């Protein structure tokens, strides 16, 4: 029994620790973390809010940033029984942050099976997204990091 | 090979009454301790998958539907095993039968830790179910051989605590291994199979060393003769294979047994729904971590220990060995908390209390529907067959539940996928509202069926 247990108790390398115990590293790289919240309702409404630190855009001009954030259908690919569209409703910015809001209505009888988020593909400087997703049944908060294979649920 | 499992020959009766008393006291103590301890330990090998379900789903090894399918295989295998092994156990030396079942179940658990292919896992798990089915009939036969009619309710109740002990050990002990630090050791999901396998091998050794064969094979009288239990003495005849088979067939001609079997089957839907998916529900929907979710399920099973004992005691002492009034009482204690668990306030104390009351009521009603009620009605020489008959219904119900629940949960799946070039990271979201209706509805059906047997009395 002890031998079996000891097999799994071997030391982990730094990469695994970073992903398993992420809360310890979280504050070290706040300027490269985006925040995403998505709320889905029973009536088929989707409300999204994305907050991006300026740093993740690198040298991009503000007009290009607004163009990128405004292209909702490239950033969020919705997969449902009947296709439905997502659009940006507002983009605002402060000195160090951009905020974009999105909305979609897929209808009550149109099951939304997947939301694909392509932010990492579009922004090389983006290291991590902390996401809060709320459905009519549940709510989850997690982080997606370029350095980790799986979503990180231990944030606090 | 079959000779290895066969019950021993009857031996010439010992003449020394004091020695007979001494032997009975010694073996009866061993029987009750061994069947409670080892049946409980054996449960760990049956439930291992339940604890690692969410890690398997989160890691993308299996979808909920696949996990449900694999889980259902164990229950189908168990149903078939419990029935066929129930028939065989009436002829067998139960210590060998039970010990081999535990050992082979351990091997299946080792195998599961190396499989990420649905069909291989399903094959291993149906075989595990089959081997797990060696246990209950062996214990029922041991109880029937060593405890007489007018005391069996209490001892059956005691033995029924075994499953609660095993469930508790799994949901607390195995969860402790898998849960992330600081609550758990953070070991990989494979340990959720390796450690149970080791435990089952230890249990097999204990059974082989300490569980006795029938009293007559040890030169003792039957327990009914020894205890002068009038209700059973008339049936304490020779251990004849032809007469056993004839009596076994009589079991399926008793309408009440069929109704008990259906009621038990429905109750097993709820039982295995909460045990198989309850911890996943608590993690997915209520946001608890793996350790806390399994701790809540542990509370329900720990309360079940008291529920079993209380059922046997109450039905024997306060209802004059009539099971139906006790069934109603414990059935309500099982059903009403389900509404609190799934639709009640989110307060964790209330959730914990509801799970405790649910576990108490469930274990009581299961002690009855899962066998005691049938044992009252069926001829005692074929206790294994009666248990097997109820078992096949119960576990087919539980098996169908596991797949149906997995399918319903999977149908509600919504994925949020973050793409990163060729790789991606996915978080899964599920809705349990439809499965919950299915689980509660099954309990209602069970109560109605059990209630229809209000006037049925024990054959004694």
XYZ file of C-alpha atoms in Angstrom:
616
model
C 0.000 0.000 0.000
C 2.760 2.404 0.989
C 4.661 1.510 -2.168
C 1.620 2.233 -4.315
C 1.006 5.559 -2.598
C 4.623 6.568 -2.914
C 4.464 6.112 -6.691
C 2.243 9.164 -6.952
C 4.046 11.202 -4.378
C 7.111 11.817 -6.522
C 8.087 15.468 -6.974
C 6.417 17.426 -9.708
C 8.289 19.744 -11.983
C 7.628 23.455 -11.914
C 5.259 23.388 -14.861
C 2.886 20.983 -13.160
C 3.005 22.903 -9.878
C 2.225 26.093 -11.745
C -0.913 24.515 -13.171
C -1.965 22.575 -10.048
C -1.389 25.320 -7.507
C -1.978 28.288 -9.705
C -3.348 30.588 -7.044
C 0.213 31.072 -5.775
C 1.375 32.473 -9.125
C -1.771 34.292 -10.118
C -0.865 37.776 -8.891
C 2.528 37.688 -10.620
C 1.160 38.209 -14.105
C -2.044 40.199 -13.772
C -1.067 42.475 -16.671
C -1.275 39.564 -19.100
C -4.567 38.146 -17.849
C -7.848 38.760 -19.632
C -11.176 38.382 -17.869
C -14.171 36.897 -19.576
C -17.674 36.473 -18.228
C -20.435 34.707 -20.077
C -23.999 34.424 -18.864
C -26.477 32.104 -20.524
C -30.167 32.136 -19.680
C -33.056 29.713 -20.164
C -34.517 32.048 -22.758
C -31.483 31.536 -24.986
C -29.793 34.869 -24.270
C -26.013 35.068 -24.107
C -24.357 38.062 -22.483
C -20.572 38.280 -22.690
C -18.108 40.710 -21.191
C -14.408 40.737 -22.020
C -11.812 42.827 -20.221
C -8.376 42.915 -21.812
C -5.238 44.524 -20.396
C -3.542 46.844 -22.865
C -0.307 44.883 -22.573
C -1.636 41.802 -24.329
C -2.122 43.790 -27.541
C 1.557 44.718 -27.809
C 2.105 47.497 -30.325
C -1.330 47.331 -31.937
C -2.992 50.617 -32.712
C -6.212 51.379 -30.843
C -8.224 51.201 -34.061
C -6.896 47.706 -34.724
C -7.670 46.664 -31.168
C -11.233 47.931 -31.522
C -11.533 46.144 -34.848
C -10.323 42.891 -33.309
C -12.639 43.140 -30.317
C -15.522 44.164 -32.561
C -15.228 41.042 -34.689
C -17.390 39.010 -32.321
C -17.974 36.101 -34.669
C -14.243 35.469 -35.036
C -13.602 35.636 -31.292
C -16.615 33.593 -30.196
C -17.718 30.758 -32.469
C -21.129 29.511 -31.396
C -22.179 25.979 -32.268
C -25.906 25.356 -31.892
C -28.596 23.223 -33.514
C -29.715 26.244 -35.570
C -26.944 28.779 -36.283
C -27.174 31.962 -34.266
C -25.150 35.159 -34.403
C -23.160 36.943 -31.739
C -22.412 40.639 -31.987
C -20.548 43.279 -30.048
C -22.752 45.765 -28.211
C -20.154 48.085 -26.728
C -16.388 48.658 -26.624
C -14.819 51.024 -24.139
C -11.307 51.691 -22.934
C -9.351 53.246 -20.102
C -5.618 53.897 -19.882
C -4.681 50.288 -19.351
C -7.724 48.239 -20.258
C -10.210 47.551 -23.027
C -13.687 46.266 -22.295
C -16.050 44.751 -24.840
C -19.590 43.512 -24.392
C -21.282 40.932 -26.553
C -24.798 39.569 -26.959
C -26.555 36.768 -28.768
C -29.953 35.142 -28.672
C -30.034 31.580 -29.900
C -33.691 30.987 -28.947
C -35.307 28.773 -26.325
C -35.422 25.551 -28.347
C -32.008 25.949 -29.923
C -29.461 24.151 -27.753
C -26.096 25.839 -27.604
C -23.594 22.979 -27.635
C -20.289 24.806 -27.796
C -18.693 28.203 -27.494
C -15.198 28.311 -28.985
C -13.064 31.211 -27.813
C -10.189 32.094 -30.144
C -8.476 34.835 -28.125
C -5.247 32.857 -27.696
C -5.006 32.299 -31.448
C -5.443 35.989 -32.147
C -3.194 37.447 -29.447
C 0.293 36.042 -28.910
C 0.784 38.284 -25.882
C -2.195 36.816 -24.055
C -0.973 34.406 -21.381
C -4.131 33.658 -19.474
C -7.900 34.153 -19.415
C -9.879 34.001 -16.199
C -13.423 33.085 -17.133
C -16.722 33.024 -15.275
C -19.437 31.140 -17.093
C -22.966 30.988 -15.730
C -25.691 28.790 -17.156
C -29.232 28.308 -15.858
C -27.983 25.209 -13.990
C -24.556 26.143 -12.721
C -21.707 28.613 -12.599
C -17.967 28.002 -12.964
C -14.922 30.190 -12.566
C -11.664 28.959 -14.021
C -8.477 30.050 -15.730
C -7.079 28.968 -19.063
C -3.326 29.374 -19.352
C -1.034 28.846 -22.300
C 1.301 26.928 -19.968
C -1.263 24.397 -18.774
C -2.894 21.494 -20.576
C -6.107 21.615 -18.574
C -8.327 24.377 -17.190
C -7.351 25.588 -13.705
C -10.152 25.625 -11.145
C -8.142 26.446 -8.020
C -7.835 30.196 -8.253
C -8.476 31.376 -4.698
C -12.564 -26.744 -10.225
C -16.236 -27.054 -9.205
C -15.225 -29.361 -6.352
C -13.163 -26.508 -4.969
C -16.321 -24.430 -4.547
C -18.640 -27.267 -3.428
C -20.033 -27.282 0.102
C -18.516 -29.914 2.352
C -20.218 -33.207 3.196
C -22.344 -33.423 6.339
C -20.269 -34.802 9.212
C -21.419 -37.072 12.041
C -23.097 -34.999 14.741
C -20.919 -34.061 17.739
C -22.210 -35.623 20.947
C -20.879 -33.085 23.430
C -23.550 -30.391 23.921
C -21.075 -28.026 25.544
C -18.720 -28.364 22.586
C -21.594 -27.736 20.186
C -22.496 -24.559 22.073
C -18.898 -23.436 22.071
C -18.515 -24.094 18.351
C -21.718 -22.264 17.504
C -20.745 -19.231 19.567
C -17.283 -19.153 17.957
C -18.454 -19.562 14.361
C -21.484 -17.277 14.664
C -19.230 -14.495 15.920
C -16.826 -15.111 13.046
C -19.633 -15.182 10.487
C -21.160 -11.852 11.430
C -17.804 -10.087 11.805
C -16.357 -11.473 8.564
C -19.417 -10.855 6.387
C -19.820 -7.285 7.649
C -16.121 -6.423 7.405
C -15.311 -8.137 4.127
C -18.533 -7.374 2.294
C -17.921 -3.745 3.257
C -14.296 -3.836 2.119
C -15.368 -5.526 -1.121
C -17.654 -2.598 -1.859
C -14.605 -0.389 -2.370
C -13.768 -2.368 -5.502
C -17.316 -1.857 -6.749
C -17.533 1.891 -6.219
C -14.062 3.012 -7.248
C -15.307 4.318 -10.593
C -17.851 6.593 -8.905
C -15.158 8.597 -7.128
C -12.975 9.022 -10.199
C -15.895 9.773 -12.530
C -15.426 13.524 -12.524
C -11.631 13.411 -12.909
C -12.151 11.050 -15.867
C -14.732 13.406 -17.409
C -12.672 16.538 -16.754
C -9.583 14.924 -18.268
C -11.615 14.047 -21.356
C -10.841 10.328 -20.935
C -14.571 9.503 -21.056
C -17.762 11.516 -21.659
C -20.631 11.300 -19.123
C -22.447 8.940 -21.481
C -19.381 6.676 -21.718
C -18.844 6.755 -17.967
C -22.519 5.932 -17.488
C -22.231 3.091 -19.983
C -19.176 1.640 -18.250
C -20.820 2.070 -14.835
C -23.980 0.328 -16.037
C -21.888 -2.671 -17.142
C -20.858 -3.347 -13.560
C -24.471 -3.326 -12.472
C -25.590 -5.657 -15.261
C -22.713 -7.994 -14.468
C -23.600 -7.777 -10.820
C -27.275 -8.502 -11.512
C -26.425 -11.609 -13.518
C -23.772 -12.595 -11.013
C -26.051 -12.128 -8.051
C -28.722 -14.314 -9.633
C -26.542 -17.119 -10.960
C -24.210 -16.977 -7.998
C -27.270 -16.923 -5.756
C -28.258 -20.279 -7.189
C -24.706 -21.614 -6.946
C -24.092 -20.318 -3.438
C -26.817 -22.580 -2.049
C -24.568 -25.513 -3.033
C -21.194 -23.990 -2.280
C -18.657 -23.544 0.449
C -19.272 -19.839 0.789
C -15.850 -18.990 2.157
C -14.160 -20.117 -1.048
C -16.856 -18.651 -3.234
C -16.734 -15.242 -1.559
C -12.920 -15.107 -1.311
C -12.400 -15.885 -5.008
C -14.963 -13.238 -5.963
C -13.114 -10.602 -3.972
C -9.756 -11.546 -5.428
C -10.975 -11.469 -9.037
C -12.740 -8.156 -8.427
C -9.400 -6.753 -7.261
C -7.803 -7.878 -10.529
C -10.490 -6.068 -12.545
C -9.769 -2.864 -10.645
C -6.091 -3.145 -11.475
C -7.076 -3.578 -15.113
C -9.318 -0.500 -15.096
C -6.432 1.711 -14.061
C -4.658 0.952 -17.334
C -7.614 1.416 -19.703
C -8.782 4.541 -21.478
C -10.724 2.597 -24.122
C -14.466 2.433 -23.556
C -14.995 -1.165 -24.629
C -12.077 -2.528 -22.630
C -13.194 -0.650 -19.537
C -16.769 -1.831 -20.085
C -15.603 -5.460 -20.403
C -13.485 -5.224 -17.251
C -16.316 -3.580 -15.371
C -18.984 -6.119 -16.351
C -16.622 -8.868 -15.166
C -16.041 -6.919 -11.967
C -19.804 -6.808 -11.504
C -19.964 -10.562 -11.991
C -17.254 -11.180 -9.393
C -18.832 -8.698 -6.993
C -21.976 -10.803 -7.303
C -20.218 -13.605 -5.422
C -20.486 -11.623 -2.184
C -24.110 -10.961 -1.266
C -25.457 -14.481 -1.890
C -22.520 -15.937 0.048
C -23.296 -13.663 2.980
C -27.042 -14.398 2.767
C -26.356 -18.123 2.786
C -23.962 -17.746 5.708
C -26.661 -15.811 7.585
C -29.315 -18.402 6.780
C -26.976 -21.214 7.864
C -25.834 -19.668 11.129
C -28.785 -17.533 12.308
C -32.360 -18.747 12.706
C -35.644 -17.098 11.749
C -36.514 -15.223 14.897
C -33.140 -13.481 15.104
C -32.312 -13.066 11.444
C -33.897 -9.616 11.103
C -31.462 -8.147 13.588
C -28.423 -9.900 12.144
C -29.504 -9.116 8.607
C -29.765 -5.484 9.661
C -26.264 -5.667 11.114
C -24.894 -7.213 7.930
C -26.670 -4.607 5.840
C -24.478 -1.998 7.498
C -21.607 -3.495 5.525
C -22.539 -1.735 2.311
C -22.751 1.554 4.158
C -19.305 0.947 5.662
C -17.916 0.136 2.212
C -19.566 3.138 0.614
C -18.302 5.396 3.359
C -14.797 4.031 3.057
C -14.871 4.640 -0.678
C -16.380 8.104 -0.676
C -14.141 9.319 2.113
C -10.987 7.218 1.833
C -10.604 7.026 -1.927
C -11.700 10.638 -2.347
C -8.957 11.583 0.112
C -6.392 10.037 -2.244
C -7.666 11.776 -5.365
C -8.779 15.184 -4.080
C -6.339 18.035 -4.560
C -4.252 19.294 -1.627
C -4.747 20.581 0.991
C -7.839 18.381 1.473
C -6.504 15.328 -0.321
C -3.263 13.822 -1.538
C -3.827 14.875 -5.143
C -2.921 11.453 -6.543
C -3.882 10.551 -10.088
C -7.211 8.853 -10.834
C -5.414 5.512 -11.309
C -4.926 5.324 -7.541
C -8.708 5.268 -7.291
C -8.433 1.713 -8.661
C -5.087 0.534 -7.260
C -5.891 1.141 -3.603
C -9.347 -0.523 -3.736
C -7.756 -3.535 -5.459
C -5.245 -3.878 -2.614
C -8.047 -3.623 -0.030
C -10.065 -6.355 -1.773
C -7.110 -8.747 -1.809
C -6.770 -8.290 1.965
C -10.523 -8.925 2.381
C -10.265 -12.115 0.299
C -7.572 -13.463 2.620
C -9.695 -12.731 5.713
C -12.757 -14.464 4.228
C -10.754 -17.523 3.259
C -9.245 -17.757 6.730
C -12.289 -17.150 8.935
C -15.658 -17.778 7.222
C -17.000 -21.288 8.058
C -18.968 -23.688 5.846
C -22.485 -24.912 6.904
C -22.923 -26.126 10.518
C -23.669 -29.699 9.375
C -20.297 -29.902 7.604
C -18.651 -29.200 10.954
C -20.577 -31.895 12.814
C -23.032 -29.413 14.281
C -26.843 -29.486 14.181
C -28.685 -26.908 12.084
C -29.013 -23.523 13.741
C -32.801 -23.970 13.988
C -32.308 -27.157 15.988
C -29.587 -25.598 18.115
C -31.698 -22.538 18.919
C -34.938 -24.552 19.098
C -36.484 -22.114 16.607
C -39.838 -23.817 15.889
C -40.503 -21.834 12.730
C -37.570 -23.383 10.997
C -37.142 -26.803 12.559
C -39.763 -28.304 10.282
C -37.664 -27.358 7.287
C -34.345 -28.387 8.712
C -34.064 -31.495 6.629
C -31.310 -32.940 4.494
C -29.208 -30.719 2.212
C -30.509 -32.340 -0.967
C -29.732 -30.797 -4.357
C -32.981 -31.855 -6.049
C -35.150 -30.488 -3.279
C -33.165 -27.251 -3.224
C -33.720 -26.729 -6.953
C -37.437 -27.433 -6.510
C -37.647 -24.888 -3.713
C -35.592 -22.413 -5.718
C -38.102 -22.569 -8.551
C -40.916 -21.918 -6.077
C -39.404 -18.531 -5.380
C -40.351 -17.181 -8.808
C -43.949 -18.412 -8.416
C -44.597 -16.088 -5.477
C -46.292 -12.869 -6.771
C -45.187 -10.849 -3.749
C -41.572 -11.634 -4.586
C -42.068 -10.119 -8.054
C -43.543 -6.944 -6.576
C -40.713 -6.688 -4.055
C -38.267 -7.196 -6.912
C -39.808 -4.329 -8.913
C -39.974 -2.077 -5.854
C -36.370 -2.867 -5.048
C -35.387 -2.216 -8.652
C -36.945 1.251 -8.538
C -35.309 2.036 -5.217
C -31.964 0.929 -6.641
C -32.395 3.492 -9.403
C -32.374 6.239 -6.803
C -29.729 4.570 -4.667
C -27.237 4.203 -7.477
C -28.149 7.551 -9.003
C -27.147 9.335 -5.812
C -24.137 7.103 -5.238
C -22.912 7.194 -8.843
C -23.809 10.725 -9.881
C -24.491 12.497 -6.602
C -20.874 13.472 -6.059
C -20.561 14.571 -9.690
C -23.765 16.636 -9.316
C -22.445 18.273 -6.153
C -19.221 19.198 -7.956
C -20.778 20.266 -11.249
C -23.884 22.074 -10.102
C -23.317 23.006 -6.482
C -19.653 23.904 -6.914
C -18.160 21.682 -4.192
C -14.680 20.283 -4.688
C -14.114 16.541 -5.095
C -13.389 15.899 -1.432
C -16.371 17.844 -0.087
C -18.746 16.348 -2.645
C -17.671 12.838 -1.720
C -17.835 13.742 1.965
C -21.523 14.609 1.516
C -22.125 11.236 -0.121
C -20.191 9.653 2.748
C -22.622 11.289 5.213
C -25.519 9.567 3.484
C -23.807 6.202 3.603
C -22.641 6.627 7.216
C -26.214 7.367 8.251
C -27.113 4.223 6.368
C -25.319 2.140 8.982
C -27.828 3.269 11.583
C -30.689 2.969 9.109
C -30.046 -0.733 8.510
C -29.800 -1.576 12.185
C -32.799 0.573 13.049
C -34.890 -1.074 10.327
C -34.182 -4.603 11.533
C -34.749 -3.658 15.154
C -37.908 -1.598 14.581
C -39.555 -4.074 12.252
C -38.782 -7.031 14.550
C -39.634 -5.373 17.860
C -42.223 -2.683 17.196
C -44.040 -4.054 14.150
C -43.911 -7.721 15.219
C -41.635 -8.658 12.280
C -44.092 -7.020 9.834
C -42.043 -5.244 7.192
C -44.689 -3.106 5.351
C -45.279 -0.488 8.115
C -41.517 -0.152 8.535
C -41.197 0.106 4.743
C -43.592 3.074 4.685
C -41.796 4.815 7.523
C -38.328 4.386 6.044
C -39.582 5.027 2.502
C -40.830 8.472 3.512
C -37.535 9.171 5.255
C -35.822 8.333 1.966
C -38.123 10.254 -0.369
C -38.761 13.569 1.372
C -35.084 14.542 1.841
C -34.535 14.101 -1.903
C -36.670 17.194 -2.500
C -34.549 19.115 0.004
C -31.281 17.877 -1.540
C -32.170 18.826 -5.094
C -34.690 21.656 -4.726
C -34.083 22.950 -1.207
C -31.947 25.814 0.064
C -28.278 25.917 -0.857
C -27.239 25.980 2.818
C -24.617 23.278 3.358
C -25.878 22.323 6.832
C -29.357 21.696 5.482
C -27.874 19.710 2.607
C -25.864 17.599 5.059
C -28.890 16.940 7.285
C -31.017 16.016 4.272
C -28.369 13.554 3.070
C -28.127 11.988 6.521
C -31.907 11.479 6.767
C -32.003 10.222 3.167
C -29.203 7.720 3.841
C -30.877 6.530 7.028
C -34.213 5.953 5.284
C -32.667 4.457 2.140
C -30.571 1.868 3.955
C -33.555 0.829 6.032
C -35.849 0.375 3.063
C -33.096 -1.377 1.101
C -32.487 -3.821 3.955
C -36.123 -4.787 3.497
C -36.703 -4.575 -0.260
C -33.196 -5.775 -1.084
C -33.751 -9.070 0.700
C -35.193 -9.239 4.209
C -38.815 -8.964 3.077
C -38.178 -11.663 0.457
C -36.322 -13.851 2.953
C -39.388 -13.744 5.197
C -41.572 -15.047 2.416
C -39.243 -17.523 0.668
C -38.237 -21.006 1.951
C -35.108 -20.517 4.062
C -33.091 -23.269 2.390
C -33.097 -21.187 -0.783
C -32.211 -17.873 0.779
C -29.546 -17.398 -1.870
C -32.031 -17.883 -4.709
C -34.488 -15.377 -3.215
C -31.712 -12.846 -2.807
C -30.511 -13.573 -6.319
C -33.963 -13.081 -7.794
C -34.438 -9.712 -6.113
C -30.847 -8.840 -6.944
C -31.169 -9.345 -10.671
C -34.101 -6.930 -10.813
C -32.448 -4.444 -8.507
C -29.195 -4.276 -10.361
C -30.741 -4.236 -13.815
C -32.675 -1.201 -12.611
C -29.502 0.329 -11.250
C -27.610 -0.472 -14.456
C -30.245 1.083 -16.695
C -30.209 4.086 -14.396
C -26.472 4.576 -14.797
C -26.634 4.636 -18.579
C -29.866 6.669 -18.736
C -28.520 9.206 -16.240
C -25.245 9.484 -18.157
C -27.140 9.930 -21.423
C -29.467 12.584 -19.972
C -26.527 14.449 -18.475
C -24.531 14.198 -21.699
C -27.510 15.473 -23.715
C -27.395 18.663 -21.672
C -23.662 19.179 -22.234
C -22.384 22.585 -23.250
C -18.671 23.166 -23.880
C -16.613 26.296 -23.608
C -13.475 25.651 -25.654
C -10.402 27.864 -25.729
C -8.427 27.136 -28.870
C -4.639 27.528 -28.981
C -3.448 26.538 -32.434
C -3.574 22.778 -32.654
C -4.499 22.307 -29.009
C -7.443 23.441 -26.950
C -8.694 23.570 -23.392
C -12.307 22.646 -22.674
C -14.629 23.225 -19.740
C -17.864 21.214 -19.629
C -21.249 22.387 -18.343
C -24.188 20.115 -17.546
C -27.804 20.447 -16.468
C -29.125 17.820 -14.039
C -32.789 18.894 -13.917
C -34.106 16.025 -16.079
C -32.007 13.280 -14.405
C -33.143 14.523 -10.984
C -36.803 14.074 -11.956
C -35.943 10.547 -13.093
C -34.228 9.736 -9.791
C -36.997 11.056 -7.547
C -39.714 9.495 -9.707
C -38.124 6.071 -9.223
C -38.403 6.413 -5.442
C -42.074 7.321 -5.714
C -42.735 4.225 -7.857
C -40.882 2.051 -5.357
C -42.931 3.332 -2.438
C -46.201 2.721 -4.268
C -45.185 -0.856 -5.118
C -43.970 -1.594 -1.584
C -47.181 -0.107 -0.191
C -49.228 -2.542 -2.271
C -47.835 -5.375 -0.093
C -49.243 -3.932 3.127
C -51.084 -7.136 4.084
C -48.301 -9.581 3.268
C -46.875 -11.444 6.252
C -43.824 -13.672 6.713
C -44.317 -17.311 5.722
C -43.495 -18.349 9.283
